[in-house]
Coordinates of C-alpha atoms and ligand atoms in Angstrom, one line a residue:
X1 CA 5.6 -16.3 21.0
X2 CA 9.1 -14.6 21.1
X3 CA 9.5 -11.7 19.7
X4 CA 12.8 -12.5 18.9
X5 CA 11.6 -14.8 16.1
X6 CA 10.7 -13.5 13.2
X7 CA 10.8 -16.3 10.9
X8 CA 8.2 -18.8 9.6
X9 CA 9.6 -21.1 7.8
X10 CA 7.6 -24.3 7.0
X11 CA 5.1 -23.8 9.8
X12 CA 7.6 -23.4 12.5
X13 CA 8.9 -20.1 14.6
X14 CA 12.6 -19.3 13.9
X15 CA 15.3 -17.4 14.8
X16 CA 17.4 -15.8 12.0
X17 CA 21.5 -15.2 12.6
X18 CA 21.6 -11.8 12.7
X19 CA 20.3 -9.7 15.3
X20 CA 18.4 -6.7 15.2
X21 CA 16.0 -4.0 16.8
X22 CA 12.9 -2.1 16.3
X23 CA 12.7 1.2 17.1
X24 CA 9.6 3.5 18.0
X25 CA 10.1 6.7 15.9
X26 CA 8.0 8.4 18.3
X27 CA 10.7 8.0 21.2
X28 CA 13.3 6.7 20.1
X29 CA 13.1 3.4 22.2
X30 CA 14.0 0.2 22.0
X31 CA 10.6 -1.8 21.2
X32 CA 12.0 -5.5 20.6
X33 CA 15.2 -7.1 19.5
X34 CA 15.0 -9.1 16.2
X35 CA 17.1 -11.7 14.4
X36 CA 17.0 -11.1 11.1
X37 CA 16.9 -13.8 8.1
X38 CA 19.1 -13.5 4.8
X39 CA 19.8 -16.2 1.6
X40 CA 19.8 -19.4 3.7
X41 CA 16.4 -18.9 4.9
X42 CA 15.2 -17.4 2.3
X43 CA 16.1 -20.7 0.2
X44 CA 14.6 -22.5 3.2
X45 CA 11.4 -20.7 2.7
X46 CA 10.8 -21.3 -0.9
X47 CA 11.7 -24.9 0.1
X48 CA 8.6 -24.9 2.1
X49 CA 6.5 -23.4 0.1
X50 CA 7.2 -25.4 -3.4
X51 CA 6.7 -28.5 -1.3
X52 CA 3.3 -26.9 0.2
X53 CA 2.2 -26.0 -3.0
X54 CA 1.3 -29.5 -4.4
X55 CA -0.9 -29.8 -1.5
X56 CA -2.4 -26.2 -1.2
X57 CA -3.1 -26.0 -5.0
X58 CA -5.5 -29.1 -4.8
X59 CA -7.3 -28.1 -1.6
X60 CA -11.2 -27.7 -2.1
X61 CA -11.9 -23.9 -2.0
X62 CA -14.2 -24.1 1.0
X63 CA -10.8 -25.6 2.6
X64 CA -9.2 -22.2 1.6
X65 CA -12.2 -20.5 2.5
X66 CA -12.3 -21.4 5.9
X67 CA -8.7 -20.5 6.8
X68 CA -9.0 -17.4 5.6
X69 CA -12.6 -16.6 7.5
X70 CA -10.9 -17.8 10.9
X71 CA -8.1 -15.3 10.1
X72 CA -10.1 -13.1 9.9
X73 CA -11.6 -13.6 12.7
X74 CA -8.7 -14.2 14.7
X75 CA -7.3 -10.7 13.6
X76 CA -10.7 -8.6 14.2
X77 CA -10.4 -10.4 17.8
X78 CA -7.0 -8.9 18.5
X79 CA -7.1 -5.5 16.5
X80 CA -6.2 -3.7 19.4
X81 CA -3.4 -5.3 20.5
X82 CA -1.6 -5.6 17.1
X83 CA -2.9 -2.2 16.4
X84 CA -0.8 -1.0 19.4
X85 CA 1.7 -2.7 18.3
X86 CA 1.8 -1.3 15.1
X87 CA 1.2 2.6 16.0
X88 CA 4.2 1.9 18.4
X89 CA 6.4 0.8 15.9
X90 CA 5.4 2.7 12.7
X91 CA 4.6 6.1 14.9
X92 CA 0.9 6.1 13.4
X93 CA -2.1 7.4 15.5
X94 CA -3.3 4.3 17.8
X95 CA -7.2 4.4 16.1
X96 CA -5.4 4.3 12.5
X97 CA -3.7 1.1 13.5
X98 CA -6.6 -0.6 15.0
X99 CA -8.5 0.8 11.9
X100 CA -5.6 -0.6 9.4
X101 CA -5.9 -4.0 11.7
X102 CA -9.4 -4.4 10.8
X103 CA -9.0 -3.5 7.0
X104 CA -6.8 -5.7 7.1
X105 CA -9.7 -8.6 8.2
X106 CA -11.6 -7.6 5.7
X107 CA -9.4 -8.8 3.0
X108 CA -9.5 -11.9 4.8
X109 CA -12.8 -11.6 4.5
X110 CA -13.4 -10.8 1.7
X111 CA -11.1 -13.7 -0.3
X112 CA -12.5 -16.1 1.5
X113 CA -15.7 -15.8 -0.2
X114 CA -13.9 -15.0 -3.4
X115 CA -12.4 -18.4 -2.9
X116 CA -15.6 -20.1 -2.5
X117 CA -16.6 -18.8 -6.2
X118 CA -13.4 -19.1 -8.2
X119 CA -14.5 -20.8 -11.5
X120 CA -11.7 -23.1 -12.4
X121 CA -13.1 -24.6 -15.8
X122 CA -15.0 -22.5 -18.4
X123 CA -15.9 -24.3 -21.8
X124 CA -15.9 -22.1 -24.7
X125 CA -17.1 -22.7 -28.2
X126 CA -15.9 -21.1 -31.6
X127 CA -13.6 -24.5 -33.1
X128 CA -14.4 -27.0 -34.9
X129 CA -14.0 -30.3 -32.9
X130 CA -16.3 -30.1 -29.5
X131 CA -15.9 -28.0 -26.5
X132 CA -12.5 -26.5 -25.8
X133 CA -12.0 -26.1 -21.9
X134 CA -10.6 -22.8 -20.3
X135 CA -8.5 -23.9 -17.0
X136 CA -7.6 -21.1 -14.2
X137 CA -4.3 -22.5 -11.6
X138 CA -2.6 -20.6 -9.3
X139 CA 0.5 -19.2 -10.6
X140 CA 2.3 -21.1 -7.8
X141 CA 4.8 -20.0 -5.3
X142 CA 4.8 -16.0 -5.0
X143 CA 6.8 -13.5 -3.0
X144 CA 5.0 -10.7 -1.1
X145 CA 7.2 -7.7 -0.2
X146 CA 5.9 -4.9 1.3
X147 CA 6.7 -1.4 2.8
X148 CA 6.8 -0.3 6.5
X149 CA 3.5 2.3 5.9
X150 CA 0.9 0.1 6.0
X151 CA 2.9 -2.9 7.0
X152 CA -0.6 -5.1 8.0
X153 CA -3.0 -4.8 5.5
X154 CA -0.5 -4.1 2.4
X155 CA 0.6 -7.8 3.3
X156 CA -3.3 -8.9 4.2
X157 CA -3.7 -8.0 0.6
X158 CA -1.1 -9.6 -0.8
X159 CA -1.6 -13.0 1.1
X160 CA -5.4 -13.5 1.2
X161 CA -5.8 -13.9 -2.5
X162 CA -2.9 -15.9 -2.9
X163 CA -4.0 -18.0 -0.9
X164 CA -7.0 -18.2 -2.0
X165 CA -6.0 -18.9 -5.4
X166 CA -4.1 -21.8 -4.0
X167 CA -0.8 -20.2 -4.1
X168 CA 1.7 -20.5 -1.4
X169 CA 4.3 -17.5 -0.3
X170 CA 7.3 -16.2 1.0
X171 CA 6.6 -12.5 2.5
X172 CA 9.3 -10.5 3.4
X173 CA 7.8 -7.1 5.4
X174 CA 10.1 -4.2 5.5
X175 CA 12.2 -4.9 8.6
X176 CA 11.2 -1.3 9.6
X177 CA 8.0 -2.4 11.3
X178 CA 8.0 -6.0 11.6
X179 CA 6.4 -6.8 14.7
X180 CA 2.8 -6.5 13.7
X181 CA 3.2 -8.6 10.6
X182 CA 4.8 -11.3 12.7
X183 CA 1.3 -10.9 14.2
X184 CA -0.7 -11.2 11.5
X185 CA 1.6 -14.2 10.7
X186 CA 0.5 -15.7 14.2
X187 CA -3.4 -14.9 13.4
X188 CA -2.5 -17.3 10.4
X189 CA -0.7 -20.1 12.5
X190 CA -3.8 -20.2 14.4
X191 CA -6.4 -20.2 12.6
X192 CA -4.6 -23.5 11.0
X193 CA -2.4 -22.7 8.2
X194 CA -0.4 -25.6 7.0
X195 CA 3.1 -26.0 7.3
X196 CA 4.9 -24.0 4.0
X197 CA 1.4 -22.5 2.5
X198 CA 3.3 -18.6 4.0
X199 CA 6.1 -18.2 5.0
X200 CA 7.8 -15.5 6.6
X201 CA 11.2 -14.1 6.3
X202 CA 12.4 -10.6 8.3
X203 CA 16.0 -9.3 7.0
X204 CA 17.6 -6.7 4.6
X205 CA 16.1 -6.1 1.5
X206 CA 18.9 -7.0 -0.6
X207 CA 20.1 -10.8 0.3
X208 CA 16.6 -11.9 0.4
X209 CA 15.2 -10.3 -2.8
X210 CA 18.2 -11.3 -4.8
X211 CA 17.0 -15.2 -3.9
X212 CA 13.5 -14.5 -4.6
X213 CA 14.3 -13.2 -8.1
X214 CA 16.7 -15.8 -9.0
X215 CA 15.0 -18.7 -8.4
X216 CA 12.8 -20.2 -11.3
X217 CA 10.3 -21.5 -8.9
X218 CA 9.3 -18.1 -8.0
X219 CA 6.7 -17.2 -10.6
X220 CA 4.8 -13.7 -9.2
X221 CA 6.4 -11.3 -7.1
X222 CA 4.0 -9.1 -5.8
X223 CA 5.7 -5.4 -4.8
X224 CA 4.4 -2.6 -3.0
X225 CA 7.3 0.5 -2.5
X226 CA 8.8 3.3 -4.4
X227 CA 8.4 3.0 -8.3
X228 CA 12.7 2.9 -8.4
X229 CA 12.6 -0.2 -6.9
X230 CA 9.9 -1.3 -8.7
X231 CA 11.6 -0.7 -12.0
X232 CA 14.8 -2.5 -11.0
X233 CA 12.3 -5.4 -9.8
X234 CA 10.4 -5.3 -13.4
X235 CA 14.2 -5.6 -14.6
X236 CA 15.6 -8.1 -12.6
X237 CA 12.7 -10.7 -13.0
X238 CA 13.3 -11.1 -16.7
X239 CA 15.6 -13.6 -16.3
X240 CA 13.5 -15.9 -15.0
X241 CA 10.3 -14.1 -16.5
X242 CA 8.1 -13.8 -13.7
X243 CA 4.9 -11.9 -13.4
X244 CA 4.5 -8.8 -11.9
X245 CA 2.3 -7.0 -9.8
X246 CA 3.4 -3.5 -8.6
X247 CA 2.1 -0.9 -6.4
X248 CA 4.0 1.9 -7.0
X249 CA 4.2 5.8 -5.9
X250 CA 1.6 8.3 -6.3
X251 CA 1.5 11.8 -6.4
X252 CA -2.5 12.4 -6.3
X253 CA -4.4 15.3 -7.6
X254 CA -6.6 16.7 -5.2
X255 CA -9.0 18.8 -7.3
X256 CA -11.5 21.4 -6.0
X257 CA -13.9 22.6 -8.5
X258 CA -15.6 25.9 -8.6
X259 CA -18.8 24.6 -7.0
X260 CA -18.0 22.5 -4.5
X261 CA -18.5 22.1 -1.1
X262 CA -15.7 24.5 0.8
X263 CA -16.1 22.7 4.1
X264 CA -16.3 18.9 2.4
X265 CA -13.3 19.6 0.5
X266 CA -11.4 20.6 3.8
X267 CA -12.6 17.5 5.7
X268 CA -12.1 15.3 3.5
X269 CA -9.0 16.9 2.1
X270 CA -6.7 16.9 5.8
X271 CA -8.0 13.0 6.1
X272 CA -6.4 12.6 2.3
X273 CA -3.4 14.7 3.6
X274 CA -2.9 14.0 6.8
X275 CA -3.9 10.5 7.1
X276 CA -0.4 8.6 8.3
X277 CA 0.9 12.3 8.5
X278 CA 1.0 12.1 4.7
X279 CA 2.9 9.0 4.9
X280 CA 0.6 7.2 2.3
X281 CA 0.6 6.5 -1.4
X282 CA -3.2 7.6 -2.3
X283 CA -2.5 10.8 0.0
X284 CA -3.0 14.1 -1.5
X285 CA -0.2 15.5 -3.4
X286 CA -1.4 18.9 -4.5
X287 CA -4.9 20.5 -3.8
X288 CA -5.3 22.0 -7.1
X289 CA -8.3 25.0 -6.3
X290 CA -10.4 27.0 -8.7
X291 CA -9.6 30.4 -8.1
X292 CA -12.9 31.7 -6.4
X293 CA -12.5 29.6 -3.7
X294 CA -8.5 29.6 -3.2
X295 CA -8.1 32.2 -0.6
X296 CA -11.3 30.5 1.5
X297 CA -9.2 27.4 1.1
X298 CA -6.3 28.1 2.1
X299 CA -7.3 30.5 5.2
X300 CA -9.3 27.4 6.5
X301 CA -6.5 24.8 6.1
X302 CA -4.2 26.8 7.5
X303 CA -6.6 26.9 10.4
X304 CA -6.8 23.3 10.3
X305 CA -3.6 22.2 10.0
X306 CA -2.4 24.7 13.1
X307 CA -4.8 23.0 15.2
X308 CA -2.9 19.4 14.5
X309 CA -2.1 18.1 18.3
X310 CA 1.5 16.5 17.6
X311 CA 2.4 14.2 20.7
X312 CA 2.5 10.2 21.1
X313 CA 0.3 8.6 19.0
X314 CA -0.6 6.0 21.5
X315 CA -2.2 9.2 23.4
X316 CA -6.3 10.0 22.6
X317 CA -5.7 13.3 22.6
X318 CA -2.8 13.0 19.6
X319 CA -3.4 14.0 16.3
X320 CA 0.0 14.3 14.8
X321 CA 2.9 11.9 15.3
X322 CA 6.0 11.3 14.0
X323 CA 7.4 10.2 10.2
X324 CA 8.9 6.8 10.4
X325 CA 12.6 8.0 10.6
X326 CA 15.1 11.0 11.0
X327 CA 16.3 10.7 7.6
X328 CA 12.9 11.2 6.0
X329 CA 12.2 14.6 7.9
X330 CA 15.3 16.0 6.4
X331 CA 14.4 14.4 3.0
X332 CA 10.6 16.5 3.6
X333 CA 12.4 19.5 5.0
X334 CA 14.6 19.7 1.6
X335 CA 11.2 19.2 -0.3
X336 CA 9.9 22.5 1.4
X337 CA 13.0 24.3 0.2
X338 CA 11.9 22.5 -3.4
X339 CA 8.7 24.3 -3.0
X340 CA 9.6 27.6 -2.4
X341 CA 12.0 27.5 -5.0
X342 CA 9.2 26.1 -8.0
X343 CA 6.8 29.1 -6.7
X344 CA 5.5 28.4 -3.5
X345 CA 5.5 30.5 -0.4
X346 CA 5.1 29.1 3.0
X347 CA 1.5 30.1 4.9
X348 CA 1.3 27.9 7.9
X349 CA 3.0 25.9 10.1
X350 CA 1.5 23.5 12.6
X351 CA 2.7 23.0 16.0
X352 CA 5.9 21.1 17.2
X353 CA 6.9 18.7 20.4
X354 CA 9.1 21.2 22.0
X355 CA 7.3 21.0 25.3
X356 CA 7.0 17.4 25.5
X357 CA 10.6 16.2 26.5
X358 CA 9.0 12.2 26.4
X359 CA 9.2 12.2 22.6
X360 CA 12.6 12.3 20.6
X361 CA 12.6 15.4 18.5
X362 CA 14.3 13.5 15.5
X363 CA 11.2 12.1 13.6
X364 CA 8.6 15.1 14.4
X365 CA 8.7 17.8 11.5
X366 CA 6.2 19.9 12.2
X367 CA 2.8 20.2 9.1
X368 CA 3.2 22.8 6.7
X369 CA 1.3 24.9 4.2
X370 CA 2.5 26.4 1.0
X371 CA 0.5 28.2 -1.5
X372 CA 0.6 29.8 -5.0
X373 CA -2.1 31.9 -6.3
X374 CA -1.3 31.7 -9.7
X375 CA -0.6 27.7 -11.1
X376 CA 1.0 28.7 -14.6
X377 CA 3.9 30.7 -12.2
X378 CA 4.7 27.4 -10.9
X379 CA 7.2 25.0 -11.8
X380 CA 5.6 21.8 -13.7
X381 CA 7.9 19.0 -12.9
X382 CA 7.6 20.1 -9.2
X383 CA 4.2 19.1 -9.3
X384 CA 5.5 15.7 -10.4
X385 CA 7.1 15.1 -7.3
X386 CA 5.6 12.6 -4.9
X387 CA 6.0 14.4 -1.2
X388 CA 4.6 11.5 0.9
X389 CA 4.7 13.1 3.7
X390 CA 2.6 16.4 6.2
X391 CA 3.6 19.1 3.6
X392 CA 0.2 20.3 1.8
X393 CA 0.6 22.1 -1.4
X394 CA -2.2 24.7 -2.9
X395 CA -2.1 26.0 -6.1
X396 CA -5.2 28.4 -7.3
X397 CA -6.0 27.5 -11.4
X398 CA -8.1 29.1 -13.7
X399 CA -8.3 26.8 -16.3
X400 CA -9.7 23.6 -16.0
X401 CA -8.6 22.0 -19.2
X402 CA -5.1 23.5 -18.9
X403 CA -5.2 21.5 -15.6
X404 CA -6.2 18.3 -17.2
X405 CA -3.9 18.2 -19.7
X406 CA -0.8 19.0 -17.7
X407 CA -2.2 16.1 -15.0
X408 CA -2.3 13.7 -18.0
X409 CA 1.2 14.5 -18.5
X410 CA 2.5 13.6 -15.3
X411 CA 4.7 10.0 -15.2
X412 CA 2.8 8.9 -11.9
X413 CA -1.3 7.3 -12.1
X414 CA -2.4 6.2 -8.5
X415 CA -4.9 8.0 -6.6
X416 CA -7.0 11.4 -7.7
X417 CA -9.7 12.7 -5.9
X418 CA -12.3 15.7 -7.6
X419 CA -14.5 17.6 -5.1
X420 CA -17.5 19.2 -6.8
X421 CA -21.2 19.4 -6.7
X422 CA -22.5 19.1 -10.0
X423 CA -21.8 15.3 -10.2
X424 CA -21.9 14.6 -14.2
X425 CA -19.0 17.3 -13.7
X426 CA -16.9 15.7 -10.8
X427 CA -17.7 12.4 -13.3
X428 CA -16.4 13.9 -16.3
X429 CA -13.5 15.6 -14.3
X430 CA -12.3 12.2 -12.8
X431 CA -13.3 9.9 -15.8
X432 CA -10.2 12.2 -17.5
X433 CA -7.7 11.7 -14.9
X434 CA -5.2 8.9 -16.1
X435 CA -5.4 6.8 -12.7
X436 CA -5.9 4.0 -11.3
X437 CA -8.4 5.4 -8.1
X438 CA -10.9 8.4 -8.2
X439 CA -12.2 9.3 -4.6
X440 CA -15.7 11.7 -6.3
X441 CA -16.2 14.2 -2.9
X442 CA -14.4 10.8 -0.8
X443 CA -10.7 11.4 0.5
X444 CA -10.6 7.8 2.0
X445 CA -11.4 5.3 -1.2
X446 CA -9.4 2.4 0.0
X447 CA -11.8 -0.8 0.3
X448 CA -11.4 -4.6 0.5
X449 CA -14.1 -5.2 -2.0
X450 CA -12.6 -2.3 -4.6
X451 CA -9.9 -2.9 -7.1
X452 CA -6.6 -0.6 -5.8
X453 CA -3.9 -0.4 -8.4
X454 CA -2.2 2.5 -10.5
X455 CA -1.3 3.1 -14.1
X456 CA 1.8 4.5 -15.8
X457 CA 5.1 4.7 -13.7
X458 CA 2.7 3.9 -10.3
X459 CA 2.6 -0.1 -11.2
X460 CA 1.3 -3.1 -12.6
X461 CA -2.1 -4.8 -11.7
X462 CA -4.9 -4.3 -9.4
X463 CA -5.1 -5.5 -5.5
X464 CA -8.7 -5.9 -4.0
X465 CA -12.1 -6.9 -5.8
X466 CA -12.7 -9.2 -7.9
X467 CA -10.2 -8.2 -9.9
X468 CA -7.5 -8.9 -6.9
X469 CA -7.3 -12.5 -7.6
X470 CA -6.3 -12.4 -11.2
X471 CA -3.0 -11.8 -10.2
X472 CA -2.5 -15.2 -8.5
X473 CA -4.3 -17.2 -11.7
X474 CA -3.1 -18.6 -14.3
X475 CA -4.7 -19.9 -17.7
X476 CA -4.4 -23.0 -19.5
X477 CA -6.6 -24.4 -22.7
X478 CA -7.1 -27.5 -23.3
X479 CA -8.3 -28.5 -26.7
X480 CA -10.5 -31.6 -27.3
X481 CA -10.0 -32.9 -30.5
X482 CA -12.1 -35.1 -32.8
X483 CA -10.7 -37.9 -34.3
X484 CA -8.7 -37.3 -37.4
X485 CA -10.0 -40.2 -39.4
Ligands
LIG501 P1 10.8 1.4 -0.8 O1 10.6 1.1 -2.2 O2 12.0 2.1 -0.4 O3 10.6 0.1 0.1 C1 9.6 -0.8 -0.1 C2 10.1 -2.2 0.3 O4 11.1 -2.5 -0.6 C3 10.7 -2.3 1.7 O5 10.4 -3.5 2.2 C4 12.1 -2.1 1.4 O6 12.9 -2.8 2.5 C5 12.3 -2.8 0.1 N1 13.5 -2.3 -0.7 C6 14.0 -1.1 -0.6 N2 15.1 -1.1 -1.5 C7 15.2 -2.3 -2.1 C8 16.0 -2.8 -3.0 N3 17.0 -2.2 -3.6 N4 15.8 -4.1 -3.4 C9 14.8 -4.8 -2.9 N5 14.0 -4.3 -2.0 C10 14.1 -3.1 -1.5 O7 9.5 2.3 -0.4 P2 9.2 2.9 1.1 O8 10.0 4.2 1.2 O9 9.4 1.9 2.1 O10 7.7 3.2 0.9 C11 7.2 4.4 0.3 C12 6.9 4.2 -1.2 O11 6.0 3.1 -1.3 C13 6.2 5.4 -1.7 O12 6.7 5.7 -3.0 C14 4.8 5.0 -1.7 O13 4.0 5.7 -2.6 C15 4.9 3.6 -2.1 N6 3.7 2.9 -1.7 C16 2.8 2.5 -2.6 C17 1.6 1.8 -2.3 C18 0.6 1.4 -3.3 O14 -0.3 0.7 -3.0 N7 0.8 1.8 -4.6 C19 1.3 1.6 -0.9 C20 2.2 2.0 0.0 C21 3.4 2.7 -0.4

């Protein structure tokens, strides 16, 4: 296949009218030239996939099944080629994209067998008159847009239970890393799909998300991104009063009590961190330590993070790469001047690319540390701030209630994570936490088989598990009535 084309559109390859490129953060060069989609297509697509639908949604489930087990099959058999790929164009360490390229199988995976159990007709009792019938449908034709962080398996996500529910889609990937969904859309292609069941569209945000939310026959959009788009996405589809499901910022706790495990904490912590060089929405936001072992902490992160390895990600040896874009290390550079200013004070710095002249200096900030011994001395709506990016914060409390109330203040509910070793404490501890996601002494909680979502201003809705499917489903009663005479 072309690179150049970067549009499915009722089962065949297309080339959009405006052209494009995709950079690699990491360098600076010029992976692949791109024509990019806008309304016409976009109309185009939900053409296909109305049409599709009338077919799709009457397809057996072990029909759905067994497209979605040959995907993913299809994608474990090429993980390492669209895993390259994607750490090329996203800048991400080459084993985390190979690693995302196989999560993203297992949602495949996992939906498939979801599809085979899907109970379309319950009878329930409680009215006069003989069974009344409970009827589950897919919602119909849903949009899937998604961010550039985890470009594969955020989509994987998205499509897998829609199409298991019988849905058909149009998914429009941020045009930031586009080559690795194109992909995944090829993994689809040929493990069978039928013409219009997904349907692909690459272009600017705008044009094509204006269609999506005007047209009536798009009943779900399914969103993962910043909560402000979110909101004006929540907004806009009133008109035509879709559902939602939103995946939305985070700005995770990272707790540490008083008893746990130093050197758990500090693994697990610089995965929950560093992972995606912080790039992530479950990454750790603030490490929030007890005060006995703050100074431990901090001396070994600091440690830690100055023994980062930035360099190409592509490269074994590479533990550090570069943010997706120049504009987001300045953002992230402001942020540490936030930090200082709300009560932080800078302890480490990790290493930068100065000696490497192959990589392009413009999307490497280097990791940083900043501390405060004393949380009440720090400024509250700081703490609010999602940083998604390398900049760890640590902030020594004494008091653990104080700290659970002002976390159950805070506007954002994703991801937390509570480190101890007394577990009916770490289970108390996280059971308060208003989130959607509790990693208990685990910094890496995402699975295919667990239900992913936040609460509060962090979204709408859960993606994975059982629970992922209810998303694509709708309800419909039927009442059986006796005669009246
Ligand atoms: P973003 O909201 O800027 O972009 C997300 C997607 O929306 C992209 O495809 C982008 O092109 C598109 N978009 C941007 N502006 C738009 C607009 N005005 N109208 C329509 N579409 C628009 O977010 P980002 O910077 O790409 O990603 C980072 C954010 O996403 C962070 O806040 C992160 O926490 C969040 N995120 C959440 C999850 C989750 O599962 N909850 C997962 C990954 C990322």
């Amino acid at each position: 296949m072309d690179s150049t084309h970067t549009l499915l559109i009722n089962g065949e390859w297309r080339t959009g009218s405006v052209s494009g490129t995709v950079y690699a953060p990491a360098t600076g060069a010029s992976l692949a030239q791109i024509t990019l989609g806008g309304q016409v297509e976009t109309v185009a697509a939900i053409d296909a996939a109305a049409q599709a639908l009338e077919t799709w949604r009457q397809a057996s489930g072990m029909e759905r099944s067994m497209l979605l087990s040959r995907t993913a099959a299809l994608i474990n058999e090429r993980a390492e080629a669209i895993g390259r790929t994607l750490s090329q164009e996203s800048g991400k360490l080459l084993r985390e994209a190979i690693g995302e390229v196989r999560f993203s199988a297992d949602y495949f995976a996992w939906f498939a067998a979801e599809a085979r159990r899907l109970e379309w007709l319950n009878g329930v009792s409680g009215r006069n008159g003989g069974p009344q019938l409970v009827l589950r449908k897919p919602v119909g034709v849903v949009a899937t847009l998604t961010p550039w962080n985890f470009p594969v398996s955020i989509q994987a996500r998205k499509i897998a239970p829609a199409l298991a529910a019988g849905c058909t889609l149009v998914a429009r990937p941020s045009e930031q890393a586009p080559l690795s969904v194109i992909a995944l859309f090829q993994c689809l292609v040929d493990a069978g799909l039928p013409p219009g069941v997904a349907n692909l569209v690459i272009g600017q945000a705008g044009p094509i998300t204006e269609t999506l939310l005007d047209d009536m026959r798009v009943r779900l959009i399914s969103f993962t991104g910043s909560t402000p788009v979110g909101q004006m996405l929540y907004e806009r589809s009133s008109r035509t009063m879709k559902k939602l499901a939103l995946e939305l910022g985070g700005c995770a706790p990272f707790i540490v009590c008083a008893d746990a495990d130093l050197n758990l904490a500090l693994d697990h912590g610089m995965i929950a961190k560093f992972r995606n060089y912080g790039q992530s929405c479950i990454a750790a936001n603030t490490f929030f330590v007890a005060e006995p072992l703050y100074n431990a902490f901090v001396g070994e992160m600091a440690k830690r993070i100055s023994a980062l390895q930035p360099g190409d990600p592509l490269v074994e040896t590479t533990t550090f790469g570069p943010l997706i874009n120049a504009r987001r290390k300045r953002e992230l550079e402001q942020v540490q001047a936030q930090a200082e200013a709300a009560g932080f004070a800078l302890v480490a710095r990790g290493l930068g690319i100065e000696q490497n002249t192959a990589l392009a200096p413009d999307c490497y900030l280097p990791p940083a540390l900043l501390a405060a011994p004393d949380m009440t001395k720090v400024e509250p709506a700081f703490l609010e701030q999602e940083i998604f990016g390398p900049v760890a914060l640590v902030v020594a409390y004494r008091d653990q209630e104080a700290l659970l109330e002002q976390l159950a203040r805070q506007s954002l509910g994703l991801a937390s994570y509570v480190f101890a070793q007394d577990m009916t404490q770490a289970l108390r501890v996280a059971a308060r936490l208003e989130v959607g996601i509790t990693g208990v002494n685990d910094g890496l909680p995402s699975a295919a088989n667990a239900p992913m979502g936040g609460v509060k201003q962090s979204g709408l809705g859960r993606e994975g598990g059982h629970q992922g499917i209810e998303e694509f489903l709708e309800t419909q009663y039927l009442a059986l009535g006796k005669p009246l005479l």
